Short mmCIF file of C-alpha atoms in Angstrom, two decimals:
data_model
loop_
_atom_site.label_atom_id
_atom_site.label_comp_id
_atom_site.label_asym_id
_atom_site.label_seq_id
_atom_site.Cartn_x
_atom_site.Cartn_y
_atom_site.Cartn_z
CA GLY A 1 0.06 0.01 0.02
CA GLU A 2 0.93 3.62 -0.10
CA ASP A 3 2.73 5.10 2.87
CA VAL A 4 5.00 8.00 3.54
CA GLU A 5 7.09 7.96 6.71
CA GLN A 6 8.91 10.91 8.35
CA SER A 7 10.60 11.43 11.73
CA LEU A 8 8.42 13.65 13.90
CA PHE A 9 11.01 16.20 15.29
CA LEU A 10 14.21 17.83 14.48
CA SER A 11 16.09 20.45 16.47
CA VAL A 12 18.97 22.49 15.11
CA ARG A 13 21.02 25.56 15.97
CA GLU A 14 20.69 28.72 13.82
CA GLY A 15 23.36 28.67 11.03
CA ASP A 16 23.54 24.89 10.90
CA SER A 17 22.28 22.63 8.23
CA SER A 18 19.01 20.72 8.67
CA VAL A 19 18.28 17.42 7.00
CA ILE A 20 14.74 16.18 7.01
CA ASN A 21 14.19 12.65 5.86
CA CYS A 22 11.34 10.76 4.30
CA THR A 23 10.69 7.27 3.05
CA TYR A 24 7.94 6.15 0.81
CA THR A 25 6.74 2.71 -0.31
CA ASP A 26 5.31 2.99 -3.77
CA SER A 27 7.85 2.78 -6.48
CA SER A 28 5.43 4.01 -9.09
CA SER A 29 5.48 7.54 -7.58
CA THR A 30 6.09 10.14 -10.31
CA TYR A 31 6.79 13.26 -8.30
CA LEU A 32 7.81 13.86 -4.73
CA TYR A 33 7.30 17.15 -3.02
CA TRP A 34 8.16 19.08 0.12
CA TYR A 35 5.74 21.40 1.75
CA LYS A 36 6.24 23.82 4.71
CA GLN A 37 3.53 24.75 7.18
CA GLU A 38 3.96 27.57 9.61
CA PRO A 39 1.57 27.67 12.71
CA GLY A 40 -2.01 28.17 11.87
CA ALA A 41 -1.36 28.48 8.19
CA GLY A 42 -1.79 26.37 5.02
CA LEU A 43 0.91 24.42 3.33
CA GLN A 44 3.46 26.19 1.09
CA LEU A 45 4.98 24.28 -1.72
CA LEU A 46 8.79 24.50 -1.38
CA THR A 47 10.06 22.25 -4.10
CA TYR A 48 9.43 19.03 -5.93
CA ILE A 49 11.58 16.47 -7.71
CA PHE A 50 10.68 14.14 -10.60
CA SER A 51 11.32 10.46 -9.80
CA ASN A 52 14.05 10.01 -12.42
CA MET A 53 16.20 12.74 -10.82
CA ASP A 54 18.79 12.23 -8.06
CA MET A 55 19.05 15.78 -6.85
CA LYS A 56 17.58 19.17 -7.15
CA GLN A 57 18.88 22.40 -5.72
CA ASP A 58 17.03 25.63 -5.14
CA GLN A 59 18.86 28.36 -3.25
CA ARG A 60 19.27 27.04 0.33
CA LEU A 61 17.29 23.87 -0.36
CA THR A 62 18.71 20.66 -1.67
CA VAL A 63 16.43 17.62 -2.34
CA LEU A 64 18.13 14.19 -2.64
CA LEU A 65 16.27 11.15 -3.99
CA ASN A 66 17.52 7.57 -3.68
CA LYS A 67 14.99 5.62 -5.71
CA LYS A 68 16.43 2.27 -4.99
CA ASP A 69 16.01 2.81 -1.18
CA LYS A 70 12.78 4.96 -1.63
CA HIS A 71 14.38 7.57 0.44
CA LEU A 72 13.94 11.41 0.02
CA SER A 73 15.62 14.08 1.99
CA LEU A 74 15.43 17.91 2.24
CA ARG A 75 18.55 19.73 3.26
CA ILE A 76 18.24 23.35 4.46
CA ALA A 77 21.55 25.25 4.42
CA ASP A 78 22.31 28.02 7.01
CA THR A 79 19.04 27.27 8.87
CA GLN A 80 17.28 30.46 10.20
CA THR A 81 14.76 30.78 12.99
CA GLY A 82 12.20 31.63 10.20
CA ASP A 83 12.69 28.07 8.97
CA SER A 84 10.95 26.71 12.14
CA ALA A 85 7.85 24.98 10.92
CA ILE A 86 6.39 21.59 9.99
CA TYR A 87 7.75 20.06 6.90
CA PHE A 88 5.68 17.51 4.91
CA CYS A 89 6.92 15.14 2.35
CA ALA A 90 4.35 13.99 -0.31
CA GLU A 91 4.14 11.71 -3.39
CA SER A 92 1.98 11.67 -6.45
CA PHE A 93 1.32 9.16 -9.15
CA ASN A 94 1.21 9.48 -12.92
CA GLN A 95 -2.39 10.71 -13.04
CA ALA A 96 -3.56 14.29 -13.10
CA GLY A 97 -6.15 15.30 -10.54
CA THR A 98 -5.39 12.58 -8.01
CA ALA A 99 -4.61 13.35 -4.38
CA LEU A 100 -1.13 13.41 -2.96
CA ILE A 101 -0.12 11.04 -0.26
CA PHE A 102 1.39 12.96 2.73
CA GLY A 103 3.71 12.02 5.58
CA LYS A 104 2.68 13.12 9.04
CA GLY A 105 5.14 15.98 8.96
CA THR A 106 8.50 16.70 10.73
CA THR A 107 8.48 19.66 13.17
CA LEU A 108 11.76 21.60 12.78
CA SER A 109 12.83 23.80 15.73
CA VAL A 110 15.64 26.25 15.14
CA SER A 111 17.21 27.83 18.29
CA SER A 112 19.38 30.85 18.24
CA ASP B 1 -3.05 38.05 -7.18
CA GLY B 2 -3.96 34.52 -7.97
CA GLY B 3 -4.60 32.17 -5.10
CA ILE B 4 -6.93 30.06 -2.94
CA THR B 5 -9.12 31.64 -0.34
CA GLN B 6 -10.89 29.93 2.53
CA SER B 7 -13.45 31.55 4.77
CA PRO B 8 -13.87 32.02 7.64
CA LYS B 9 -10.47 31.46 9.30
CA TYR B 10 -12.13 30.33 12.50
CA LEU B 11 -15.61 28.81 12.84
CA PHE B 12 -17.55 27.78 15.98
CA ARG B 13 -20.68 25.59 15.92
CA LYS B 14 -22.81 23.70 18.26
CA GLU B 15 -23.02 19.96 18.02
CA GLY B 16 -25.86 18.80 15.78
CA GLN B 17 -25.56 21.77 13.30
CA ASN B 18 -24.42 21.42 9.69
CA VAL B 19 -21.74 23.90 8.67
CA THR B 20 -20.32 24.84 5.24
CA LEU B 21 -16.77 25.83 4.72
CA SER B 22 -15.94 27.96 1.63
CA CYS B 23 -13.06 27.42 -0.81
CA GLU B 24 -12.55 29.61 -3.85
CA GLN B 25 -9.66 29.69 -6.37
CA ASN B 26 -8.81 32.02 -9.23
CA LEU B 27 -5.92 29.95 -10.48
CA ASN B 28 -7.93 28.36 -13.24
CA HIS B 29 -7.21 24.88 -11.84
CA ASP B 30 -9.37 22.00 -12.81
CA ALA B 31 -8.79 19.92 -9.71
CA MET B 32 -9.78 20.72 -6.08
CA TYR B 33 -9.40 18.88 -2.81
CA TRP B 34 -10.38 18.95 0.79
CA TYR B 35 -8.12 17.71 3.50
CA ARG B 36 -8.53 17.38 7.26
CA GLN B 37 -5.60 18.01 9.60
CA ASP B 38 -5.47 16.80 13.26
CA PRO B 39 -2.43 17.17 15.57
CA GLY B 40 0.21 14.49 14.75
CA GLN B 41 -2.05 12.97 12.01
CA GLY B 42 -0.76 14.71 8.93
CA LEU B 43 -3.37 15.43 6.18
CA ARG B 44 -6.15 13.08 5.34
CA LEU B 45 -8.19 13.39 2.21
CA ILE B 46 -11.92 13.99 2.48
CA TYR B 47 -13.13 14.60 -0.98
CA TYR B 48 -11.62 15.63 -4.39
CA SER B 49 -12.92 16.91 -7.75
CA GLN B 50 -11.21 16.66 -11.01
CA ILE B 51 -13.75 18.59 -13.03
CA VAL B 52 -16.92 20.57 -12.52
CA ASN B 53 -20.01 18.56 -11.58
CA ASP B 54 -17.90 15.49 -10.58
CA PHE B 55 -16.28 14.60 -7.31
CA GLN B 56 -14.94 11.45 -5.53
CA LYS B 57 -14.79 10.42 -1.90
CA GLY B 58 -11.41 10.37 -0.21
CA ASP B 59 -10.32 8.22 2.79
CA ILE B 60 -12.54 9.88 5.40
CA ALA B 61 -15.70 11.13 3.50
CA GLU B 62 -18.20 9.88 6.05
CA GLY B 63 -20.16 12.72 7.55
CA TYR B 64 -19.01 15.27 4.83
CA SER B 65 -20.55 16.42 1.59
CA VAL B 66 -19.36 18.64 -1.28
CA SER B 67 -20.56 20.25 -4.49
CA ARG B 68 -18.70 21.45 -7.57
CA GLU B 69 -21.03 23.64 -9.54
CA LYS B 70 -18.35 26.13 -10.67
CA LYS B 71 -14.72 25.56 -11.46
CA GLU B 72 -13.69 28.20 -8.96
CA SER B 73 -15.55 26.93 -6.00
CA PHE B 74 -15.57 23.77 -3.92
CA PRO B 75 -17.47 24.10 -0.71
CA LEU B 76 -17.41 21.53 2.03
CA THR B 77 -20.34 20.78 4.38
CA VAL B 78 -19.61 19.22 7.69
CA THR B 79 -22.84 17.46 8.69
CA SER B 80 -24.09 16.43 12.10
CA ALA B 81 -23.25 12.91 11.19
CA GLN B 82 -19.51 13.59 11.43
CA LYS B 83 -18.52 12.26 14.86
CA ASN B 84 -15.42 14.33 15.53
CA PRO B 85 -15.72 17.47 13.40
CA THR B 86 -13.32 19.74 15.33
CA ALA B 87 -10.22 19.98 13.17
CA PHE B 88 -8.21 22.20 10.77
CA TYR B 89 -9.58 22.00 7.24
CA LEU B 90 -7.41 22.69 4.23
CA CYS B 91 -8.56 23.23 0.67
CA ALA B 92 -6.20 22.73 -2.30
CA SER B 93 -6.17 22.92 -6.02
CA SER B 94 -3.90 21.64 -8.81
CA PRO B 95 -3.49 22.17 -12.52
CA THR B 96 -4.06 19.19 -14.62
CA GLY B 97 -2.17 20.11 -17.81
CA THR B 98 1.34 20.65 -16.50
CA GLY B 99 2.30 17.01 -15.76
CA THR B 100 3.80 17.93 -12.41
CA TYR B 101 0.58 17.39 -10.20
CA GLU B 102 1.65 19.82 -7.50
CA GLN B 103 -1.14 21.26 -5.24
CA TYR B 104 -1.55 24.69 -3.83
CA PHE B 105 -3.18 25.20 -0.57
CA GLY B 106 -5.45 27.82 0.98
CA PRO B 107 -4.86 29.27 4.58
CA GLY B 108 -7.25 26.86 6.13
CA THR B 109 -10.37 26.94 8.39
CA ARG B 110 -10.26 25.96 11.97
CA LEU B 111 -13.56 24.49 12.95
CA THR B 112 -14.45 23.98 16.63
CA VAL B 113 -17.76 22.22 17.51
CA THR B 114 -18.91 22.14 21.11
#
């Protein structure tokens, strides 16, 4: 069945790198996404990666995909207090208009 | 500015009352979705619609109903049959022609039923 797993919490110091990990079970996933949710707000799409790519970089964000192990990670360089939020990993399948499968979210806490 | 709006941000109702949550988008997206978020549970799909006048049940549709009479609008009704309606409700939409399937979310409505 479809399932997306994430660790629940991550705590880092300001200026350090953060790495948030995600595993998924369905090898037919087409795209994998990272979303950010600040308290009381909706989800903001940060980045996504196509399943035939290994890496995608976008400013401070680096996404790594290991398709063999079904492992996805999000690295945030030079983490700031404003990065404190819940981060969700999600996967989609090769069909427009179908829902995404979300993990339960990783709460990132950044201390100064 | 293009985007998704949900209203109201906070909603309070008495048990036994039906309540309708609004979701409007001006992104010209075909597909729209409703999710429910509970603490520590992630997002769970309630209903989705790929096109006007058509919608499908998600994983937790019991006690909810939707309509899709216009492309821009996808209201969700929480009925008195929903056993635990207090939650944060998120609406999303996605384009169906780009091939990337990403979803864009509204700011959410927090519903409290007492």
